[in-house]
Amino acid sequence: MVSDLLSTEAVLQWLQTPLGALVFIPLYAVWVTVLLPGLWASMLAGALYGTWWGSLIVFAGATLGAEAAFLLGRYRLRGWAQARLKRFPKLLAIEKAVSREGFRLVLLTRLSPAFPFSLLNLAYGLSDVSLRDYNLGLIGIIPGTILFCALGALAGSAARFGEVLAGETTPQAWVLRVVGVLATVAVVWLVARAARKALQEGSELDQEPAG
């Protein structure tokens, strides 16, 4: 009986309850606060709760985790955070530039997949960016959040592909899920490309000699 309760299937089923969904939020926050990649946790949320509810839950958890990491990097673990970021020159460059650019740079780096979410939180904690700009910039994670949750929801559907073959789920509904994910991928790719281009242009301007 105890082993059944502790089984992965039982845990996943419990997480799909309303209470489990609420618990998933602080669990996700802890996950990103300790610098683990949020991609897999986001896909799990999509598989458990669907694209839209999963995205809402992930955004809430990511926001809590981002706040915790930012405050730890700024006030409590500054030396540790600086040591972690020494291995990531690109993030150190962001830390130096964000004080000048503020919200614009925070938003662009959130939109770009080139910057890992968890480590970026630490970099901002070391910078002089205001908490207001940092919080507003979190809207930039919404496209990626929806994408990973959609992929998770699709993976959950693919795992039950036998239902399609058995006629329990219509092929048309499954095709619509695939098309929806592909459309989301296209939108996120376009947004990320625009963010990357803007970051490159800003970097080029910074390198121009004053005159």
PDB file of C-alpha atoms in Angstrom:
ATOM      1  CA  MET A   1       0.000   0.000   0.000  1.00  0.00           C
ATOM      2  CA  VAL A   2       2.754   2.440   0.970  1.00  0.00           C
ATOM      3  CA  SER A   3       4.770   1.590  -2.139  1.00  0.00           C
ATOM      4  CA  ASP A   4       1.709   2.275  -4.296  1.00  0.00           C
ATOM      5  CA  LEU A   5       1.256   5.696  -2.727  1.00  0.00           C
ATOM      6  CA  LEU A   6       4.878   6.543  -3.365  1.00  0.00           C
ATOM      7  CA  SER A   7       4.875   5.332  -6.937  1.00  0.00           C
ATOM      8  CA  THR A   8       5.501   7.817  -9.706  1.00  0.00           C
ATOM      9  CA  GLU A   9       2.054   7.235 -11.160  1.00  0.00           C
ATOM     10  CA  ALA A  10       0.365   7.952  -7.837  1.00  0.00           C
ATOM     11  CA  VAL A  11       2.375  11.153  -7.382  1.00  0.00           C
ATOM     12  CA  LEU A  12       1.541  12.358 -10.900  1.00  0.00           C
ATOM     13  CA  GLN A  13      -2.130  11.615 -10.359  1.00  0.00           C
ATOM     14  CA  TRP A  14      -2.088  13.567  -7.105  1.00  0.00           C
ATOM     15  CA  LEU A  15      -0.374  16.515  -8.807  1.00  0.00           C
ATOM     16  CA  GLN A  16      -3.308  16.669 -11.214  1.00  0.00           C
ATOM     17  CA  THR A  17      -5.693  17.436  -8.343  1.00  0.00           C
ATOM     18  CA  PRO A  18      -6.462  21.091  -7.494  1.00  0.00           C
ATOM     19  CA  LEU A  19      -4.289  20.856  -4.359  1.00  0.00           C
ATOM     20  CA  GLY A  20      -1.515  19.210  -6.359  1.00  0.00           C
ATOM     21  CA  ALA A  21      -1.597  22.042  -8.899  1.00  0.00           C
ATOM     22  CA  LEU A  22      -1.188  24.582  -6.079  1.00  0.00           C
ATOM     23  CA  VAL A  23       1.734  22.614  -4.631  1.00  0.00           C
ATOM     24  CA  PHE A  24       3.370  22.445  -8.081  1.00  0.00           C
ATOM     25  CA  ILE A  25       3.855  26.236  -8.035  1.00  0.00           C
ATOM     26  CA  PRO A  26       6.266  26.408  -5.050  1.00  0.00           C
ATOM     27  CA  LEU A  27       7.943  23.192  -6.222  1.00  0.00           C
ATOM     28  CA  TYR A  28       8.674  24.851  -9.558  1.00  0.00           C
ATOM     29  CA  ALA A  29       9.918  27.950  -7.750  1.00  0.00           C
ATOM     30  CA  VAL A  30      12.388  25.891  -5.708  1.00  0.00           C
ATOM     31  CA  TRP A  31      13.462  24.050  -8.872  1.00  0.00           C
ATOM     32  CA  VAL A  32      14.561  27.231 -10.665  1.00  0.00           C
ATOM     33  CA  THR A  33      15.900  28.880  -7.505  1.00  0.00           C
ATOM     34  CA  VAL A  34      18.485  26.103  -7.105  1.00  0.00           C
ATOM     35  CA  LEU A  35      19.482  26.705 -10.757  1.00  0.00           C
ATOM     36  CA  LEU A  36      17.959  23.587 -12.285  1.00  0.00           C
ATOM     37  CA  PRO A  37      16.731  24.010 -15.889  1.00  0.00           C
ATOM     38  CA  GLY A  38      13.027  24.772 -16.011  1.00  0.00           C
ATOM     39  CA  LEU A  39      12.433  23.211 -19.433  1.00  0.00           C
ATOM     40  CA  TRP A  40      11.577  19.723 -18.170  1.00  0.00           C
ATOM     41  CA  ALA A  41       9.461  20.995 -15.293  1.00  0.00           C
ATOM     42  CA  SER A  42       7.562  23.203 -17.760  1.00  0.00           C
ATOM     43  CA  MET A  43       6.934  20.268 -20.082  1.00  0.00           C
ATOM     44  CA  LEU A  44       5.746  18.194 -17.116  1.00  0.00           C
ATOM     45  CA  ALA A  45       3.289  20.969 -16.244  1.00  0.00           C
ATOM     46  CA  GLY A  46       2.001  20.912 -19.818  1.00  0.00           C
ATOM     47  CA  ALA A  47       1.532  17.144 -19.679  1.00  0.00           C
ATOM     48  CA  LEU A  48      -0.249  17.357 -16.314  1.00  0.00           C
ATOM     49  CA  TYR A  49      -2.431  20.430 -16.765  1.00  0.00           C
ATOM     50  CA  GLY A  50      -2.572  21.161 -20.490  1.00  0.00           C
ATOM     51  CA  THR A  51      -1.080  24.063 -22.382  1.00  0.00           C
ATOM     52  CA  TRP A  52      -2.956  27.006 -20.864  1.00  0.00           C
ATOM     53  CA  TRP A  53      -3.393  25.948 -17.253  1.00  0.00           C
ATOM     54  CA  GLY A  54       0.148  24.584 -17.325  1.00  0.00           C
ATOM     55  CA  SER A  55       1.462  27.907 -18.630  1.00  0.00           C
ATOM     56  CA  LEU A  56      -0.332  29.824 -15.865  1.00  0.00           C
ATOM     57  CA  ILE A  57       1.038  27.490 -13.178  1.00  0.00           C
ATOM     58  CA  VAL A  58       4.566  27.613 -14.603  1.00  0.00           C
ATOM     59  CA  PHE A  59       4.514  31.404 -14.892  1.00  0.00           C
ATOM     60  CA  ALA A  60       3.461  31.707 -11.254  1.00  0.00           C
ATOM     61  CA  GLY A  61       6.173  29.286 -10.129  1.00  0.00           C
ATOM     62  CA  ALA A  62       8.832  30.861 -12.364  1.00  0.00           C
ATOM     63  CA  THR A  63       7.984  34.312 -11.012  1.00  0.00           C
ATOM     64  CA  LEU A  64       8.361  33.148  -7.406  1.00  0.00           C
ATOM     65  CA  GLY A  65      11.624  31.377  -8.227  1.00  0.00           C
ATOM     66  CA  ALA A  66      12.947  34.380 -10.145  1.00  0.00           C
ATOM     67  CA  GLU A  67      12.191  36.676  -7.205  1.00  0.00           C
ATOM     68  CA  ALA A  68      13.954  34.343  -4.778  1.00  0.00           C
ATOM     69  CA  ALA A  69      17.052  33.943  -6.963  1.00  0.00           C
ATOM     70  CA  PHE A  70      17.245  37.692  -7.619  1.00  0.00           C
ATOM     71  CA  LEU A  71      17.040  38.591  -3.928  1.00  0.00           C
ATOM     72  CA  LEU A  72      19.541  35.887  -2.948  1.00  0.00           C
ATOM     73  CA  GLY A  73      21.978  37.092  -5.596  1.00  0.00           C
ATOM     74  CA  ARG A  74      21.629  40.709  -4.518  1.00  0.00           C
ATOM     75  CA  TYR A  75      21.555  40.474  -0.753  1.00  0.00           C
ATOM     76  CA  ARG A  76      22.643  37.068   0.548  1.00  0.00           C
ATOM     77  CA  LEU A  77      24.804  35.011  -1.821  1.00  0.00           C
ATOM     78  CA  ARG A  78      26.610  37.672  -3.816  1.00  0.00           C
ATOM     79  CA  GLY A  79      30.031  36.016  -3.639  1.00  0.00           C
ATOM     80  CA  TRP A  80      28.628  32.605  -4.540  1.00  0.00           C
ATOM     81  CA  ALA A  81      26.608  34.066  -7.422  1.00  0.00           C
ATOM     82  CA  GLN A  82      29.654  35.873  -8.819  1.00  0.00           C
ATOM     83  CA  ALA A  83      31.662  32.643  -8.688  1.00  0.00           C
ATOM     84  CA  ARG A  84      28.907  30.771 -10.541  1.00  0.00           C
ATOM     85  CA  LEU A  85      28.684  33.389 -13.277  1.00  0.00           C
ATOM     86  CA  LYS A  86      32.426  33.526 -13.956  1.00  0.00           C
ATOM     87  CA  ARG A  87      31.961  30.487 -16.189  1.00  0.00           C
ATOM     88  CA  PHE A  88      29.428  32.375 -18.301  1.00  0.00           C
ATOM     89  CA  PRO A  89      31.078  35.463 -19.861  1.00  0.00           C
ATOM     90  CA  LYS A  90      27.931  36.316 -21.789  1.00  0.00           C
ATOM     91  CA  LEU A  91      25.939  36.575 -18.569  1.00  0.00           C
ATOM     92  CA  LEU A  92      28.631  38.696 -16.946  1.00  0.00           C
ATOM     93  CA  ALA A  93      28.393  41.058 -19.898  1.00  0.00           C
ATOM     94  CA  ILE A  94      24.632  41.236 -19.383  1.00  0.00           C
ATOM     95  CA  GLU A  95      25.169  42.055 -15.720  1.00  0.00           C
ATOM     96  CA  LYS A  96      27.330  45.036 -16.681  1.00  0.00           C
ATOM     97  CA  ALA A  97      25.027  46.311 -19.432  1.00  0.00           C
ATOM     98  CA  VAL A  98      21.653  45.872 -17.748  1.00  0.00           C
ATOM     99  CA  SER A  99      22.243  48.712 -15.271  1.00  0.00           C
ATOM    100  CA  ARG A 100      22.311  51.129 -18.196  1.00  0.00           C
ATOM    101  CA  GLU A 101      19.580  49.595 -20.357  1.00  0.00           C
ATOM    102  CA  GLY A 102      17.169  48.576 -17.614  1.00  0.00           C
ATOM    103  CA  PHE A 103      13.814  47.146 -18.663  1.00  0.00           C
ATOM    104  CA  ARG A 104      14.621  46.949 -22.392  1.00  0.00           C
ATOM    105  CA  LEU A 105      17.568  44.628 -21.914  1.00  0.00           C
ATOM    106  CA  VAL A 106      15.785  42.554 -19.277  1.00  0.00           C
ATOM    107  CA  LEU A 107      12.884  41.987 -21.651  1.00  0.00           C
ATOM    108  CA  LEU A 108      15.093  41.127 -24.646  1.00  0.00           C
ATOM    109  CA  THR A 109      17.175  38.615 -22.728  1.00  0.00           C
ATOM    110  CA  ARG A 110      14.014  36.989 -21.378  1.00  0.00           C
ATOM    111  CA  LEU A 111      12.707  36.622 -24.923  1.00  0.00           C
ATOM    112  CA  SER A 112      15.961  35.159 -26.225  1.00  0.00           C
ATOM    113  CA  PRO A 113      16.514  31.403 -25.643  1.00  0.00           C
ATOM    114  CA  ALA A 114      20.291  31.989 -25.607  1.00  0.00           C
ATOM    115  CA  PHE A 115      20.172  32.976 -21.925  1.00  0.00           C
ATOM    116  CA  PRO A 116      19.353  30.301 -19.289  1.00  0.00           C
ATOM    117  CA  PHE A 117      16.488  31.472 -17.106  1.00  0.00           C
ATOM    118  CA  SER A 118      17.855  30.383 -13.710  1.00  0.00           C
ATOM    119  CA  LEU A 119      21.367  31.808 -14.158  1.00  0.00           C
ATOM    120  CA  LEU A 120      19.968  34.991 -15.663  1.00  0.00           C
ATOM    121  CA  ASN A 121      18.111  35.622 -12.401  1.00  0.00           C
ATOM    122  CA  LEU A 122      21.429  35.592 -10.544  1.00  0.00           C
ATOM    123  CA  ALA A 123      23.042  37.910 -13.089  1.00  0.00           C
ATOM    124  CA  TYR A 124      20.273  40.446 -12.594  1.00  0.00           C
ATOM    125  CA  GLY A 125      20.655  40.157  -8.825  1.00  0.00           C
ATOM    126  CA  LEU A 126      24.301  41.196  -9.188  1.00  0.00           C
ATOM    127  CA  SER A 127      23.451  44.113 -11.467  1.00  0.00           C
ATOM    128  CA  ASP A 128      21.995  47.495 -10.523  1.00  0.00           C
ATOM    129  CA  VAL A 129      18.714  46.874 -12.348  1.00  0.00           C
ATOM    130  CA  SER A 130      15.703  47.956 -10.318  1.00  0.00           C
ATOM    131  CA  LEU A 131      13.322  45.369  -8.912  1.00  0.00           C
ATOM    132  CA  ARG A 132      10.514  47.051 -10.868  1.00  0.00           C
ATOM    133  CA  ASP A 133      12.270  46.645 -14.226  1.00  0.00           C
ATOM    134  CA  TYR A 134      13.260  43.106 -13.310  1.00  0.00           C
ATOM    135  CA  ASN A 135       9.686  42.145 -12.484  1.00  0.00           C
ATOM    136  CA  LEU A 136       8.240  43.807 -15.594  1.00  0.00           C
ATOM    137  CA  GLY A 137      10.780  41.974 -17.735  1.00  0.00           C
ATOM    138  CA  LEU A 138       9.346  38.636 -16.616  1.00  0.00           C
ATOM    139  CA  ILE A 139       6.605  39.047 -19.217  1.00  0.00           C
ATOM    140  CA  GLY A 140       9.295  38.041 -21.693  1.00  0.00           C
ATOM    141  CA  ILE A 141       9.195  34.431 -20.493  1.00  0.00           C
ATOM    142  CA  ILE A 142       5.546  34.005 -21.527  1.00  0.00           C
ATOM    143  CA  PRO A 143       6.175  32.849 -25.154  1.00  0.00           C
ATOM    144  CA  GLY A 144       8.725  30.222 -24.084  1.00  0.00           C
ATOM    145  CA  THR A 145       6.506  29.103 -21.210  1.00  0.00           C
ATOM    146  CA  ILE A 146       3.579  28.498 -23.546  1.00  0.00           C
ATOM    147  CA  LEU A 147       5.835  26.668 -26.013  1.00  0.00           C
ATOM    148  CA  PHE A 148       7.290  24.230 -23.480  1.00  0.00           C
ATOM    149  CA  CYS A 149       3.906  23.591 -21.886  1.00  0.00           C
ATOM    150  CA  ALA A 150       2.432  22.975 -25.332  1.00  0.00           C
ATOM    151  CA  LEU A 151       5.220  20.496 -26.079  1.00  0.00           C
ATOM    152  CA  GLY A 152       4.536  18.783 -22.774  1.00  0.00           C
ATOM    153  CA  ALA A 153       0.823  18.606 -23.507  1.00  0.00           C
ATOM    154  CA  LEU A 154       1.581  17.175 -26.937  1.00  0.00           C
ATOM    155  CA  ALA A 155       3.959  14.599 -25.466  1.00  0.00           C
ATOM    156  CA  GLY A 156       1.224  13.555 -23.083  1.00  0.00           C
ATOM    157  CA  SER A 157      -1.105  13.112 -26.049  1.00  0.00           C
ATOM    158  CA  ALA A 158       1.535  11.222 -28.014  1.00  0.00           C
ATOM    159  CA  ALA A 159       2.046   8.850 -25.074  1.00  0.00           C
ATOM    160  CA  ARG A 160      -1.644   8.007 -25.360  1.00  0.00           C
ATOM    161  CA  PHE A 161      -1.519   7.628 -29.122  1.00  0.00           C
ATOM    162  CA  GLY A 162      -3.172   4.231 -28.751  1.00  0.00           C
ATOM    163  CA  GLU A 163      -6.358   6.091 -27.829  1.00  0.00           C
ATOM    164  CA  VAL A 164      -6.327   7.679 -31.269  1.00  0.00           C
ATOM    165  CA  LEU A 165      -5.928   4.319 -32.968  1.00  0.00           C
ATOM    166  CA  ALA A 166      -8.700   2.884 -30.818  1.00  0.00           C
ATOM    167  CA  GLY A 167     -11.005   5.739 -31.749  1.00  0.00           C
ATOM    168  CA  GLU A 168     -11.196   7.096 -28.204  1.00  0.00           C
ATOM    169  CA  THR A 169      -9.638  10.363 -29.374  1.00  0.00           C
ATOM    170  CA  THR A 170     -10.411  11.674 -32.834  1.00  0.00           C
ATOM    171  CA  PRO A 171      -7.473  11.970 -35.249  1.00  0.00           C
ATOM    172  CA  GLN A 172      -8.695  15.486 -36.082  1.00  0.00           C
ATOM    173  CA  ALA A 173      -8.289  16.591 -32.467  1.00  0.00           C
ATOM    174  CA  TRP A 174      -4.787  15.158 -32.330  1.00  0.00           C
ATOM    175  CA  VAL A 175      -3.832  16.902 -35.582  1.00  0.00           C
ATOM    176  CA  LEU A 176      -5.112  20.193 -34.191  1.00  0.00           C
ATOM    177  CA  ARG A 177      -2.821  19.786 -31.188  1.00  0.00           C
ATOM    178  CA  VAL A 178       0.171  19.240 -33.478  1.00  0.00           C
ATOM    179  CA  VAL A 179      -0.724  22.243 -35.625  1.00  0.00           C
ATOM    180  CA  GLY A 180      -1.168  24.383 -32.516  1.00  0.00           C
ATOM    181  CA  VAL A 181       2.272  23.448 -31.213  1.00  0.00           C
ATOM    182  CA  LEU A 182       3.889  24.110 -34.605  1.00  0.00           C
ATOM    183  CA  ALA A 183       2.242  27.529 -34.732  1.00  0.00           C
ATOM    184  CA  THR A 184       3.509  28.283 -31.223  1.00  0.00           C
ATOM    185  CA  VAL A 185       7.029  27.216 -32.219  1.00  0.00           C
ATOM    186  CA  ALA A 186       6.892  29.555 -35.221  1.00  0.00           C
ATOM    187  CA  VAL A 187       5.776  32.530 -33.114  1.00  0.00           C
ATOM    188  CA  VAL A 188       8.414  31.923 -30.428  1.00  0.00           C
ATOM    189  CA  TRP A 189      11.111  31.544 -33.096  1.00  0.00           C
ATOM    190  CA  LEU A 190      10.152  34.857 -34.691  1.00  0.00           C
ATOM    191  CA  VAL A 191      10.109  36.625 -31.324  1.00  0.00           C
ATOM    192  CA  ALA A 192      13.458  35.097 -30.309  1.00  0.00           C
ATOM    193  CA  ARG A 193      15.031  36.091 -33.638  1.00  0.00           C
ATOM    194  CA  ALA A 194      13.835  39.673 -33.227  1.00  0.00           C
ATOM    195  CA  ALA A 195      15.202  39.756 -29.654  1.00  0.00           C
ATOM    196  CA  ARG A 196      18.548  38.332 -30.757  1.00  0.00           C
ATOM    197  CA  LYS A 197      18.823  40.908 -33.555  1.00  0.00           C
ATOM    198  CA  ALA A 198      18.039  43.754 -31.151  1.00  0.00           C
ATOM    199  CA  LEU A 199      20.663  42.501 -28.693  1.00  0.00           C
ATOM    200  CA  GLN A 200      23.275  42.283 -31.455  1.00  0.00           C
ATOM    201  CA  GLU A 201      22.499  45.803 -32.625  1.00  0.00           C
ATOM    202  CA  GLY A 202      22.776  47.098 -29.074  1.00  0.00           C
ATOM    203  CA  SER A 203      26.116  45.342 -28.644  1.00  0.00           C
ATOM    204  CA  GLU A 204      27.436  46.867 -31.863  1.00  0.00           C
ATOM    205  CA  LEU A 205      26.419  50.335 -30.726  1.00  0.00           C
ATOM    206  CA  ASP A 206      28.196  49.821 -27.413  1.00  0.00           C
ATOM    207  CA  GLN A 207      31.394  48.938 -29.267  1.00  0.00           C
ATOM    208  CA  GLU A 208      31.381  52.042 -31.451  1.00  0.00           C
ATOM    209  CA  PRO A 209      33.932  54.655 -30.319  1.00  0.00           C
ATOM    210  CA  ALA A 210      32.509  57.764 -28.793  1.00  0.00           C
ATOM    211  CA  GLY A 211      32.948  60.749 -30.934  1.00  0.00           C
TER     212      GLY A 211
END
